[in-house]
Short mmCIF file of C-alpha atoms in Angstrom, two decimals:
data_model
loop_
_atom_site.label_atom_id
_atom_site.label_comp_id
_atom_site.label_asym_id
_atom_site.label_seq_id
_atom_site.Cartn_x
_atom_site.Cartn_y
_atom_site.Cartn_z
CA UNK A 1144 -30.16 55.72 3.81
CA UNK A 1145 -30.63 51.94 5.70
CA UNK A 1146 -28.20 50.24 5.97
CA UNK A 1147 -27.78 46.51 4.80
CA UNK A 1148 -29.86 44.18 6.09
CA UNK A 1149 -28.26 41.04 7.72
CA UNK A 1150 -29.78 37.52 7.22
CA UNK A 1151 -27.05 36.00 9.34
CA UNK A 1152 -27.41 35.62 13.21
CA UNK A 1153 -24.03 36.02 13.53
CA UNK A 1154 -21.07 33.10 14.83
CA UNK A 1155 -23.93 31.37 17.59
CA UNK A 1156 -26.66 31.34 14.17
CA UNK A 1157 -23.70 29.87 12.38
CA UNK A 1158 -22.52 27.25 15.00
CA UNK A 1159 -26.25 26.48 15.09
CA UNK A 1160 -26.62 25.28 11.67
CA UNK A 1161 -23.38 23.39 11.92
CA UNK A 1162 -24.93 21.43 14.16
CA UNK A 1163 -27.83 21.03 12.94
CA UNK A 1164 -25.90 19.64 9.69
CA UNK A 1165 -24.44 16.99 12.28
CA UNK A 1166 -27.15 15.28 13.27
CA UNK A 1167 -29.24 15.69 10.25
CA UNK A 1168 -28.30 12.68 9.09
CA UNK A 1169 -29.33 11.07 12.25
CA UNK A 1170 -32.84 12.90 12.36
CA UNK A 1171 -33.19 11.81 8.31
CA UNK A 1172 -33.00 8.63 9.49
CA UNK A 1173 -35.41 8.18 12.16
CA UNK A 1174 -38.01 10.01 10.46
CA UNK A 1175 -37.12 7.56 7.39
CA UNK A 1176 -36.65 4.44 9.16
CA UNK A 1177 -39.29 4.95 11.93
CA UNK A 1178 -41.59 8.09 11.77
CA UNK A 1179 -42.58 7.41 8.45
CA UNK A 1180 -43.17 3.49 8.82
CA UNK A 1181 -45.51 4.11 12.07
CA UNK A 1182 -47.44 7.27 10.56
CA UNK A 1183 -47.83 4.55 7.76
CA UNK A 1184 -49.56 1.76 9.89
CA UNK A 1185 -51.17 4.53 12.18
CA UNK A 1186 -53.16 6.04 9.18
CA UNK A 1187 -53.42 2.57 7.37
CA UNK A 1188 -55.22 1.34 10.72
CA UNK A 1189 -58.20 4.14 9.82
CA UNK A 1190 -58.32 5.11 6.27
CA UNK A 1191 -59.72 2.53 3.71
CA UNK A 1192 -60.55 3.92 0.19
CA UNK A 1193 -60.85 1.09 -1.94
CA UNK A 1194 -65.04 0.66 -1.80
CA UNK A 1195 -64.99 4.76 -2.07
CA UNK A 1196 -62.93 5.05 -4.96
CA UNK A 1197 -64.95 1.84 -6.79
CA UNK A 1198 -68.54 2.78 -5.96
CA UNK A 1199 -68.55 6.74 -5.29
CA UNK A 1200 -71.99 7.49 -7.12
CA UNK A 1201 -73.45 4.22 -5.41
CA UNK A 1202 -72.34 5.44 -1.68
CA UNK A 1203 -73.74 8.56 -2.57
CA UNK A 1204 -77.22 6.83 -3.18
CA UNK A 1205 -76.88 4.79 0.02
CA UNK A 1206 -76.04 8.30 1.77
CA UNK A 1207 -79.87 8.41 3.01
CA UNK A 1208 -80.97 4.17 3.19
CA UNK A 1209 -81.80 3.42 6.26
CA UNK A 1210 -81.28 -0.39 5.89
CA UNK A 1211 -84.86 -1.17 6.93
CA UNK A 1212 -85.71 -2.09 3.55
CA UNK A 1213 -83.66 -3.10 -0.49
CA UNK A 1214 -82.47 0.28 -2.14
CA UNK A 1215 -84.45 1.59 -4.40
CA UNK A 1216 -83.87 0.65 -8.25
CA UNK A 1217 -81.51 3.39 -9.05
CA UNK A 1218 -79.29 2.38 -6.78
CA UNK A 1219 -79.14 -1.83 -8.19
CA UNK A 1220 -78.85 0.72 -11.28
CA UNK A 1221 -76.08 2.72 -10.26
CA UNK A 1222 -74.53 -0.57 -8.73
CA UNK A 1223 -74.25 -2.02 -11.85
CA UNK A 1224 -72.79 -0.18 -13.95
CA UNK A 1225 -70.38 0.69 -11.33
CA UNK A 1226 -69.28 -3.19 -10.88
CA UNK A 1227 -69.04 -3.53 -14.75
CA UNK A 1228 -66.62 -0.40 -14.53
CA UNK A 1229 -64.90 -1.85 -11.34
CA UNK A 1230 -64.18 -4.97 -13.50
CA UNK A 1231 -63.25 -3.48 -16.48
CA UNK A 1232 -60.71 -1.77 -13.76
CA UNK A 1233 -59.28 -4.49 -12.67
CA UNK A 1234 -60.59 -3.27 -8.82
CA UNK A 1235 -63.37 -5.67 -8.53
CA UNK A 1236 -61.08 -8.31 -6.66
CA UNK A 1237 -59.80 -5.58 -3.97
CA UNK A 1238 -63.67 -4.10 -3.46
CA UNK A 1239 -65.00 -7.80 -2.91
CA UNK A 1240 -62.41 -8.70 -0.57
CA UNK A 1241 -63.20 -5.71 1.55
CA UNK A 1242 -66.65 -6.63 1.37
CA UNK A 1243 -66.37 -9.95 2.15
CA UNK A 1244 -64.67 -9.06 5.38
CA UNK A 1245 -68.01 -7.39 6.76
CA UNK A 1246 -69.70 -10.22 5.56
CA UNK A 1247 -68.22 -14.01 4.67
CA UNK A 1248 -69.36 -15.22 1.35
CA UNK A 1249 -69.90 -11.92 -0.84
CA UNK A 1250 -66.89 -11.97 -2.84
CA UNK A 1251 -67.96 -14.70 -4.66
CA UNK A 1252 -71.58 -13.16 -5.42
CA UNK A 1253 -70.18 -9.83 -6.58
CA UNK A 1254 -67.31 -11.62 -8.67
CA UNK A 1255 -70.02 -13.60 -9.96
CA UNK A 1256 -72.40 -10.68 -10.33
CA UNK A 1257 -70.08 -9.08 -12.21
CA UNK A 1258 -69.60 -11.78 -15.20
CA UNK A 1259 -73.42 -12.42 -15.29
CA UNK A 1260 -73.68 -8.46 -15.99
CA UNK A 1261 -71.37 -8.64 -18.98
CA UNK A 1262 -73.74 -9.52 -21.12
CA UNK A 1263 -76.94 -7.51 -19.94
CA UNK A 1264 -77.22 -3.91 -21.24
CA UNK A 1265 -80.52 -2.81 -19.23
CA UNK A 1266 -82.97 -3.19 -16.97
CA UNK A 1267 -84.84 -3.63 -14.51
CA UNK A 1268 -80.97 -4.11 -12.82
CA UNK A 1269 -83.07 -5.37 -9.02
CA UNK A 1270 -84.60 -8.21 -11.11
CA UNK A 1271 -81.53 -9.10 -12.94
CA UNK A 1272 -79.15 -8.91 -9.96
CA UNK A 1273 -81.33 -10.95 -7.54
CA UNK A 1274 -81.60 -13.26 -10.29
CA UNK A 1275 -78.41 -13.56 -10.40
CA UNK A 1276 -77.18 -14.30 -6.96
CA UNK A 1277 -80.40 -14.00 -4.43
CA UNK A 1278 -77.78 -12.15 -2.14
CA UNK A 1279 -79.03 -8.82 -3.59
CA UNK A 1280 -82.12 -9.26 -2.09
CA UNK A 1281 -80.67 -9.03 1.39
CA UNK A 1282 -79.92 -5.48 2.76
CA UNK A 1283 -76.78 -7.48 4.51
CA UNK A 1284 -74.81 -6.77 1.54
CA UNK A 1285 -76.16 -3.16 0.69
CA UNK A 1286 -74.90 -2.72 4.96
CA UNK A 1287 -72.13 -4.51 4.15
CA UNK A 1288 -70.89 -2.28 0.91
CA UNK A 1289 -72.18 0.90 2.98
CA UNK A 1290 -70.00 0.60 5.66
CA UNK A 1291 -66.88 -0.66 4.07
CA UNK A 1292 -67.30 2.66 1.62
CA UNK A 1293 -66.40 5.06 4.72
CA UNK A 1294 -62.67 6.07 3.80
CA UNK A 1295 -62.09 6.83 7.58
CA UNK A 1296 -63.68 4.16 9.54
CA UNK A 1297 -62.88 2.81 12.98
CA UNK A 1298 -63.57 -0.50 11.82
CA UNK A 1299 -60.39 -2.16 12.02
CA UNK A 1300 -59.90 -1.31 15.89
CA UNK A 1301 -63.81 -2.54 16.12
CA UNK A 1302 -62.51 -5.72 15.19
CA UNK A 1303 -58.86 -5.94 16.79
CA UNK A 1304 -61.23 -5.57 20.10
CA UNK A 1305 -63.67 -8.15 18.76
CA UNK A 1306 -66.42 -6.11 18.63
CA UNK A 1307 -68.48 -4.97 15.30
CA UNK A 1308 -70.64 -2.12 14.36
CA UNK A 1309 -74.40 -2.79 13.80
CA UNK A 1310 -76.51 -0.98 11.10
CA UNK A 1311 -78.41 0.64 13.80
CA UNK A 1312 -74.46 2.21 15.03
CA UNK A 1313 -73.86 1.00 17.87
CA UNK A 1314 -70.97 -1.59 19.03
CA UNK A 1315 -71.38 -5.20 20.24
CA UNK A 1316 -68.80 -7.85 20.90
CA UNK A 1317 -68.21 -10.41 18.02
CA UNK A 1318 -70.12 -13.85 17.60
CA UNK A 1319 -68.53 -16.31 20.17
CA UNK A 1320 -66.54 -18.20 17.39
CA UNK A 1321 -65.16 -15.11 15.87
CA UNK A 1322 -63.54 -13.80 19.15
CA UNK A 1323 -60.12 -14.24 19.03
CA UNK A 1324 -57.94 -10.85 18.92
CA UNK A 1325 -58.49 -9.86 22.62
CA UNK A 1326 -57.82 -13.82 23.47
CA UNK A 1327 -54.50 -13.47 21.77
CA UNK A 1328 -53.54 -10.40 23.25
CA UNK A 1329 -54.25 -11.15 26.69
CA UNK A 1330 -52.46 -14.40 26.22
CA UNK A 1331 -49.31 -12.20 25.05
CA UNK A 1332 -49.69 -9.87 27.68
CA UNK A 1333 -49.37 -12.71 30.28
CA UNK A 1334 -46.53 -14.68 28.16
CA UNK A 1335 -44.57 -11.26 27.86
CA UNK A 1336 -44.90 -10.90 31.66
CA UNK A 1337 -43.89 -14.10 32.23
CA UNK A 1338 -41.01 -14.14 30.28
CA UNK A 1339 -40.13 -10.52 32.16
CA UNK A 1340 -40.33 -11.89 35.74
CA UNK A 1341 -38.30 -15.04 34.61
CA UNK A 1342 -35.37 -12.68 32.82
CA UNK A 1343 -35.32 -10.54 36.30
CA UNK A 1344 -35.04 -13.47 38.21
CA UNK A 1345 -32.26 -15.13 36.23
CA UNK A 1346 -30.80 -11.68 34.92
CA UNK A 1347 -30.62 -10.34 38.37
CA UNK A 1348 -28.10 -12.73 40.23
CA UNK A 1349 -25.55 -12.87 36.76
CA UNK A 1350 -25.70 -8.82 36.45
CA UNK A 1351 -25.08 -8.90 40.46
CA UNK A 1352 -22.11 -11.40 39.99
CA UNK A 1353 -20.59 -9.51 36.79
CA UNK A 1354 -20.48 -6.56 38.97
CA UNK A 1355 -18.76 -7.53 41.84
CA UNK A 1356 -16.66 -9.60 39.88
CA UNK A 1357 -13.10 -8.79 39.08
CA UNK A 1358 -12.28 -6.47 35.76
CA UNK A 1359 -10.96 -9.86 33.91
CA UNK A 1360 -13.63 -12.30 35.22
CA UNK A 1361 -16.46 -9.60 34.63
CA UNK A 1362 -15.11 -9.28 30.85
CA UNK A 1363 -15.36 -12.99 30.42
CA UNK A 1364 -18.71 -13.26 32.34
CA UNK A 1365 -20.20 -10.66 30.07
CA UNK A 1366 -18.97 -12.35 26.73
CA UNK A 1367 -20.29 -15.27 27.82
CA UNK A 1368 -23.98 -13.35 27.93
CA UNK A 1369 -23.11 -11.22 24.56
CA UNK A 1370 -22.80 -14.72 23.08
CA UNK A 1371 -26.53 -14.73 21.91
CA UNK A 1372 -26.04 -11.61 20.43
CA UNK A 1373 -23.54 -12.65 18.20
CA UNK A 1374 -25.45 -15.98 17.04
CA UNK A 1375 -28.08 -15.72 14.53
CA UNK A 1376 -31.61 -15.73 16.02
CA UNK A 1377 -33.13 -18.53 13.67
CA UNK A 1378 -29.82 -20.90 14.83
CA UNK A 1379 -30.53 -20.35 18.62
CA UNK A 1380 -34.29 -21.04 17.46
CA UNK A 1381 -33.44 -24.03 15.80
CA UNK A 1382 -31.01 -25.41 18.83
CA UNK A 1383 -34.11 -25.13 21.72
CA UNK A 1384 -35.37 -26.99 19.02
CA UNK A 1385 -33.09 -29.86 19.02
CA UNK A 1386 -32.97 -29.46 22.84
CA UNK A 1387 -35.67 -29.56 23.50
CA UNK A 1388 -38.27 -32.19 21.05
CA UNK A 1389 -39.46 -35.64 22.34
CA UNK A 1390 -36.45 -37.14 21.16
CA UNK A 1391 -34.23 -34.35 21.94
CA UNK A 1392 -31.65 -33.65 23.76
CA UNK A 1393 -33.12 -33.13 27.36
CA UNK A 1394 -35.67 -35.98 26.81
CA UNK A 1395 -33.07 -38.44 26.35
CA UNK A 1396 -31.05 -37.41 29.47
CA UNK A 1397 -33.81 -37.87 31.53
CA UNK A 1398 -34.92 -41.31 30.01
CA UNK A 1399 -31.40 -42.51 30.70
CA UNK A 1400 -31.12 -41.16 34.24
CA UNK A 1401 -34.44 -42.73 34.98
CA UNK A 1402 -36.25 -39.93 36.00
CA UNK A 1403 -38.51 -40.63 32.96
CA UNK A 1404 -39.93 -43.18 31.27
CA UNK A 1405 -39.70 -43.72 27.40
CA UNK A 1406 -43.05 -43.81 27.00
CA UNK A 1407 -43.54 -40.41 29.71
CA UNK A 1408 -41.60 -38.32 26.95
CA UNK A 1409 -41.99 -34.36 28.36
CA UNK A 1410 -43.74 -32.24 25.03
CA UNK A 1411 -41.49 -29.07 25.62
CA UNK A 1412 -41.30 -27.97 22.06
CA UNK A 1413 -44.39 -26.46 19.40
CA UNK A 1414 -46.85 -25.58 22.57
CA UNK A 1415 -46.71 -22.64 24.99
CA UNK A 1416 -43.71 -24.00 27.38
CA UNK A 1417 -41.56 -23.56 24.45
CA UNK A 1418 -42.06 -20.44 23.93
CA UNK A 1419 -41.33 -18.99 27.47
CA UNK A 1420 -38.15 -21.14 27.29
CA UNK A 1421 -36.93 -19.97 23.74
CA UNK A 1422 -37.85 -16.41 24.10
CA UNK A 1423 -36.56 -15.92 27.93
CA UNK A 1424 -32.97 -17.62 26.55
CA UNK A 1425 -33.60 -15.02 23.70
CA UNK A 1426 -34.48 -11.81 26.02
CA UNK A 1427 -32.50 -12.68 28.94
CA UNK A 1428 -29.12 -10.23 27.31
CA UNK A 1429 -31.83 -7.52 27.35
CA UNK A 1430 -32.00 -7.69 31.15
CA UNK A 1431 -28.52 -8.22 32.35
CA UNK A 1432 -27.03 -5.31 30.83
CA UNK A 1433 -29.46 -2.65 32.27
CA UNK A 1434 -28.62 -4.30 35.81
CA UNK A 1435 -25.48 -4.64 35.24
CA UNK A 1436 -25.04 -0.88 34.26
CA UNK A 1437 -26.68 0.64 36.84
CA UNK A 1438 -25.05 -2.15 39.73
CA UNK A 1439 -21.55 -1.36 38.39
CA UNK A 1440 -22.43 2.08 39.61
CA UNK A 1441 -23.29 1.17 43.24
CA UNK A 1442 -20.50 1.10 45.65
CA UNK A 1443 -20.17 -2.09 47.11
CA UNK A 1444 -18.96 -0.16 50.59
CA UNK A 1445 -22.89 0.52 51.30
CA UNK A 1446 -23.61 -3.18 51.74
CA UNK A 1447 -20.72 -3.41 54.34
CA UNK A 1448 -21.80 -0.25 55.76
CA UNK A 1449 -25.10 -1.49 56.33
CA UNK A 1450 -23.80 -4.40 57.83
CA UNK A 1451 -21.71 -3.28 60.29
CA UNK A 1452 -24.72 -1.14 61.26
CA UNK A 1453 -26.53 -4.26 62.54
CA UNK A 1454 -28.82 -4.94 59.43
CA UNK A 1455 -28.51 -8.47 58.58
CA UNK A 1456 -27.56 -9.78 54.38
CA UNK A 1457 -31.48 -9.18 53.66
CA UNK A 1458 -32.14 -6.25 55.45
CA UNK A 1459 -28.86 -4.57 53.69
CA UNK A 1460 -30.21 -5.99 50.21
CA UNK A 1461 -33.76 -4.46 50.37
CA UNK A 1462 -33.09 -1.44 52.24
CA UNK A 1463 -30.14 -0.30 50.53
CA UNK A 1464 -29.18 -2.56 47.43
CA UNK A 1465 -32.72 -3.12 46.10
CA UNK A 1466 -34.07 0.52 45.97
CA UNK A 1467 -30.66 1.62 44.15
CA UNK A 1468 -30.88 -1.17 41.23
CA UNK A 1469 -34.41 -0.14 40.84
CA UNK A 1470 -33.70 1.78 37.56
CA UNK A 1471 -32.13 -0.80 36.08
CA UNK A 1472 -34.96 -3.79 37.07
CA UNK A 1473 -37.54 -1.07 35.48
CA UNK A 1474 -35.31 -0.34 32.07
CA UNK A 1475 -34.47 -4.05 31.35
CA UNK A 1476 -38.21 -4.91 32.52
CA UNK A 1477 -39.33 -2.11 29.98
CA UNK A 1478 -36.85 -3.75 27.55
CA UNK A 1479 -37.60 -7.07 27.72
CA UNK A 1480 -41.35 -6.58 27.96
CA UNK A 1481 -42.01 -4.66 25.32
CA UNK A 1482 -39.65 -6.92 22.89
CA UNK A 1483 -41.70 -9.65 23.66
CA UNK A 1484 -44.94 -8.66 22.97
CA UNK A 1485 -43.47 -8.08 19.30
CA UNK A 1486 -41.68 -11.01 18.84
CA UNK A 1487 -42.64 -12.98 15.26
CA UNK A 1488 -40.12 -15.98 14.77
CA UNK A 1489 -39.68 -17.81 18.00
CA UNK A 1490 -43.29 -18.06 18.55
CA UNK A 1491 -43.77 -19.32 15.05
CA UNK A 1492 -40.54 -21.83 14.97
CA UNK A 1493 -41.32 -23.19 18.88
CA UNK A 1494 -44.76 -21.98 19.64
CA UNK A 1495 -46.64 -24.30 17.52
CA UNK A 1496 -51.02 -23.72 17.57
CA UNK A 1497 -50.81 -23.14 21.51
CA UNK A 1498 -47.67 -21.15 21.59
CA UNK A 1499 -48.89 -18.43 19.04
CA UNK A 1500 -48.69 -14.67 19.91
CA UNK A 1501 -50.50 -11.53 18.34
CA UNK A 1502 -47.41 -10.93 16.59
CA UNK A 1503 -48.04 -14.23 14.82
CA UNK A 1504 -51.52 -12.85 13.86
CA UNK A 1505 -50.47 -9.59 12.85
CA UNK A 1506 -47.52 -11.80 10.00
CA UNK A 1507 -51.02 -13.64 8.92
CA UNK A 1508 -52.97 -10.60 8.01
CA UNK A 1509 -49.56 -8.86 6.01
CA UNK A 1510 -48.56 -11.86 4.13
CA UNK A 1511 -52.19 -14.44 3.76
CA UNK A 1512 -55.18 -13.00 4.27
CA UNK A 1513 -53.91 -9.33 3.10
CA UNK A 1514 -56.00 -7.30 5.25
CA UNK A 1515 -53.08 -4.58 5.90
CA UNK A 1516 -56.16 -2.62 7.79
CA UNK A 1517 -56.57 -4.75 11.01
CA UNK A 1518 -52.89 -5.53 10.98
CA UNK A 1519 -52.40 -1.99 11.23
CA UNK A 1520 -55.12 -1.91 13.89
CA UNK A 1521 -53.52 -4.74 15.77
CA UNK A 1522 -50.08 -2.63 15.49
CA UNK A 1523 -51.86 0.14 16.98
CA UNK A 1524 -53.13 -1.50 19.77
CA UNK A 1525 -50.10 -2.83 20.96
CA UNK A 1526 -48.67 0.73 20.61
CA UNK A 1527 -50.98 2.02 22.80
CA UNK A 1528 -50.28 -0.81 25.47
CA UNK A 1529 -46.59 0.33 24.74
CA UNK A 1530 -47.44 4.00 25.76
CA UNK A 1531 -49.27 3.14 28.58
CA UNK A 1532 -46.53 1.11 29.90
CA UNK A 1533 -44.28 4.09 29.17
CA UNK A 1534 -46.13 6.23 30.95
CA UNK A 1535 -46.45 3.93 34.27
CA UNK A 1536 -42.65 3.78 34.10
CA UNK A 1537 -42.26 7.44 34.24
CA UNK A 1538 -44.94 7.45 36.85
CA UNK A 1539 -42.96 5.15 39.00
CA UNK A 1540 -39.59 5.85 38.40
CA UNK A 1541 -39.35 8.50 36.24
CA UNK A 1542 -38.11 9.25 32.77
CA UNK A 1543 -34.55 10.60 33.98
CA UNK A 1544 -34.04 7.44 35.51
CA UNK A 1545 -34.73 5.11 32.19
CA UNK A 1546 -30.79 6.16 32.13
CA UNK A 1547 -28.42 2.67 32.67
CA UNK A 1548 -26.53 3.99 34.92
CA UNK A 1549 -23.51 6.34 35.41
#
């Protein structure tokens, strides 16, 4: 006769479920706090269902229109009755708004379509509905209703690109006047770099200085750069602010030591100079503490070493100091980079109309104009320039040395 069977692995299958019951409340709370939320904007960015889910038995008509030519009569028919429904529904304001975004101006004709339809019963539904609005007698909106009734569409990247689909399939760029997504991420690219090469360059001399500095004086020179930290983000806003305004702070220092007029007032606030001044102030902690990790971890006996050797200050620095900090410069310039490419309220507080980013964009389409879809898209886009810059850093440098030293 068999003997039992055993569903344990033993002590190690034990021990492994221990700890797995450790850090399952870690891995519960990624997957809660940050899987979940980026599958969500990731599958957002693509899948649209509102038009299908409205008009089902009209898409199905428009399955075979060409868009040469109106729809035949059973689809104004089919239309109809599926606007009445939509209204009755309470979906009619969602369905127009997606339509609208195709093309401007329809979601007042199919609002308005659908309380001149209340009161007819039958047809001919063509007559009727052109009579209506004369919109129905344009295949734009037929295209337009088409094309936003694809539950998976690529639509919303089309348009974080600034390019649009045309009936005939393929992709162009966007009227002149409507390009302004690639404008506003190329202008955040460059700001983001910007503010990177200015954090390196101040960040790089105060993590150098905290780490040849004394245990007491490097504890007091890294409170003073943990101070930001511990200040709220919308008071250190608010004090470049103050600083920094025509009749700030800095404006009035230089009027009184001459070096400006009153009437030559510097505009350093709500434009693009405020921005890189606010955010670099805001970003700088972000870069000193990578450099300062991995420097603490370079003995300062290899710059004497290489001195005594013959190599002058600068020959010691880039030959020996530079290549070792290296990890450091590309962690806090991975930091730093890709935190300001999502920054939201400093733009918005100092940036004023020329100091907006993407980010800034990305707030309008979640909170005003409600198109969740292309702010997902724009989201995704900047993921992918986040991935990409991943994957030049590990190309460079190498993911084992994203460490901060040690």
């Amino acid at each position: 006769m068999a003997g039992p069977i055993k569903l344990s692995g033993g002590p190690g299958y034990r021990a492994k479920l221990r700890a797995l019951g450790l850090v399952a409340p870690l891995l519960i709370f990624i997957v809660v706090t940050f899987v979940a939320p980026l599958g969500t904007m990731l599958v957002r960015s693509v899948y649209d269902p509102v038009v299908a889910d409205a008009f089902p038995e009209t898409l199905e008509l428009l399955d075979d229109w060409d868009g040469s030519e109106l729809p035949q009569e059973a689809v104004y028919a089919m239309a109809a009755r599926e606007i009445k429904r939509a209204g009755t529904e309470r979906t009619l304001g969602q369905v127009a708004s997606r339509v609208n975004r195709v093309q401007g101006g329809l979601r007042s004709a199919i609002t308005r379509t659908e309380r001149e339809l209340r009161d007819i019963e039958q047809g001919p539904w063509r007559e009727s509905m052109t009579a209506i609005d004369s919109v129905w007698a344009d295949p734009g909106i037929w295209y337009a209703i088409k094309t936003t009734g694809e539950r998976f569409t690529a639509r919303h990247y089309w348009n974080a690109l600034d390019l649009q689909s045309l009936p005939d399939g393929s992709v162009v760029r966007q009227p002149e006047d409507r390009r302004i997504y690639l404008r506003l991420l190329w202008r955040t690219l460059m700001i983001s770099g910007l503010i990177t090469l200015l954090s390196l360059i101040l960040g790089y001399p105060i993590a150098h200085l905290i780490a040849c500095s004394s245990p007491s004086r490097a504890n007091l020179l890294l409170i003073l750069v943990l101070v930001p930290f511990w200040t709220s983000l919308l008071v250190r806003t608010t004090a470049w602010i103050v600083l920094l305004q025509t009749q700030g702070v800095l404006n009035e220092f230089l009027v009184t030591i001459g070096l400006i007029s009153d009437g030559g007032r510097l505009a350093m606030i709500y434009n693009m100079t405020g921005t890189i001044v606010a955010m670099t102030h805001v970003l700088l902690p972000f870069m000193v503490l990578p450099l300062y990790s991995v420097m603490s971890s370079i003995p300062s006996t290899q710059m004497d070493a290489a001195a005594s050797l013959g190599a002058t200050p600068l020959q010691a620095f880039l030959r020996v100091y530079w290549p070792q900090s290296l990890p450091g410069v590309g962690a806090g310039g991975l930091l730093v980079f890709i935190l300001a490419i999502g920054y939201y309220i400093t733009p918005a507080l100092v940036g004023g109309s020329d100091g907006q980013l993407i980010s800034n964009m990305i707030a309008y389409h979640m909170q005003t104009s409600l198109n969740w879809g292309l702010a997902a898209a724009l989201g995704g886009v900047l993921l992918l320039i986040v991935l990409v810059l991943y994957a030049v850093y590990e190309r460079l440098l190498g993911v084992e040395k994203i460490g901060l030293g040690g």
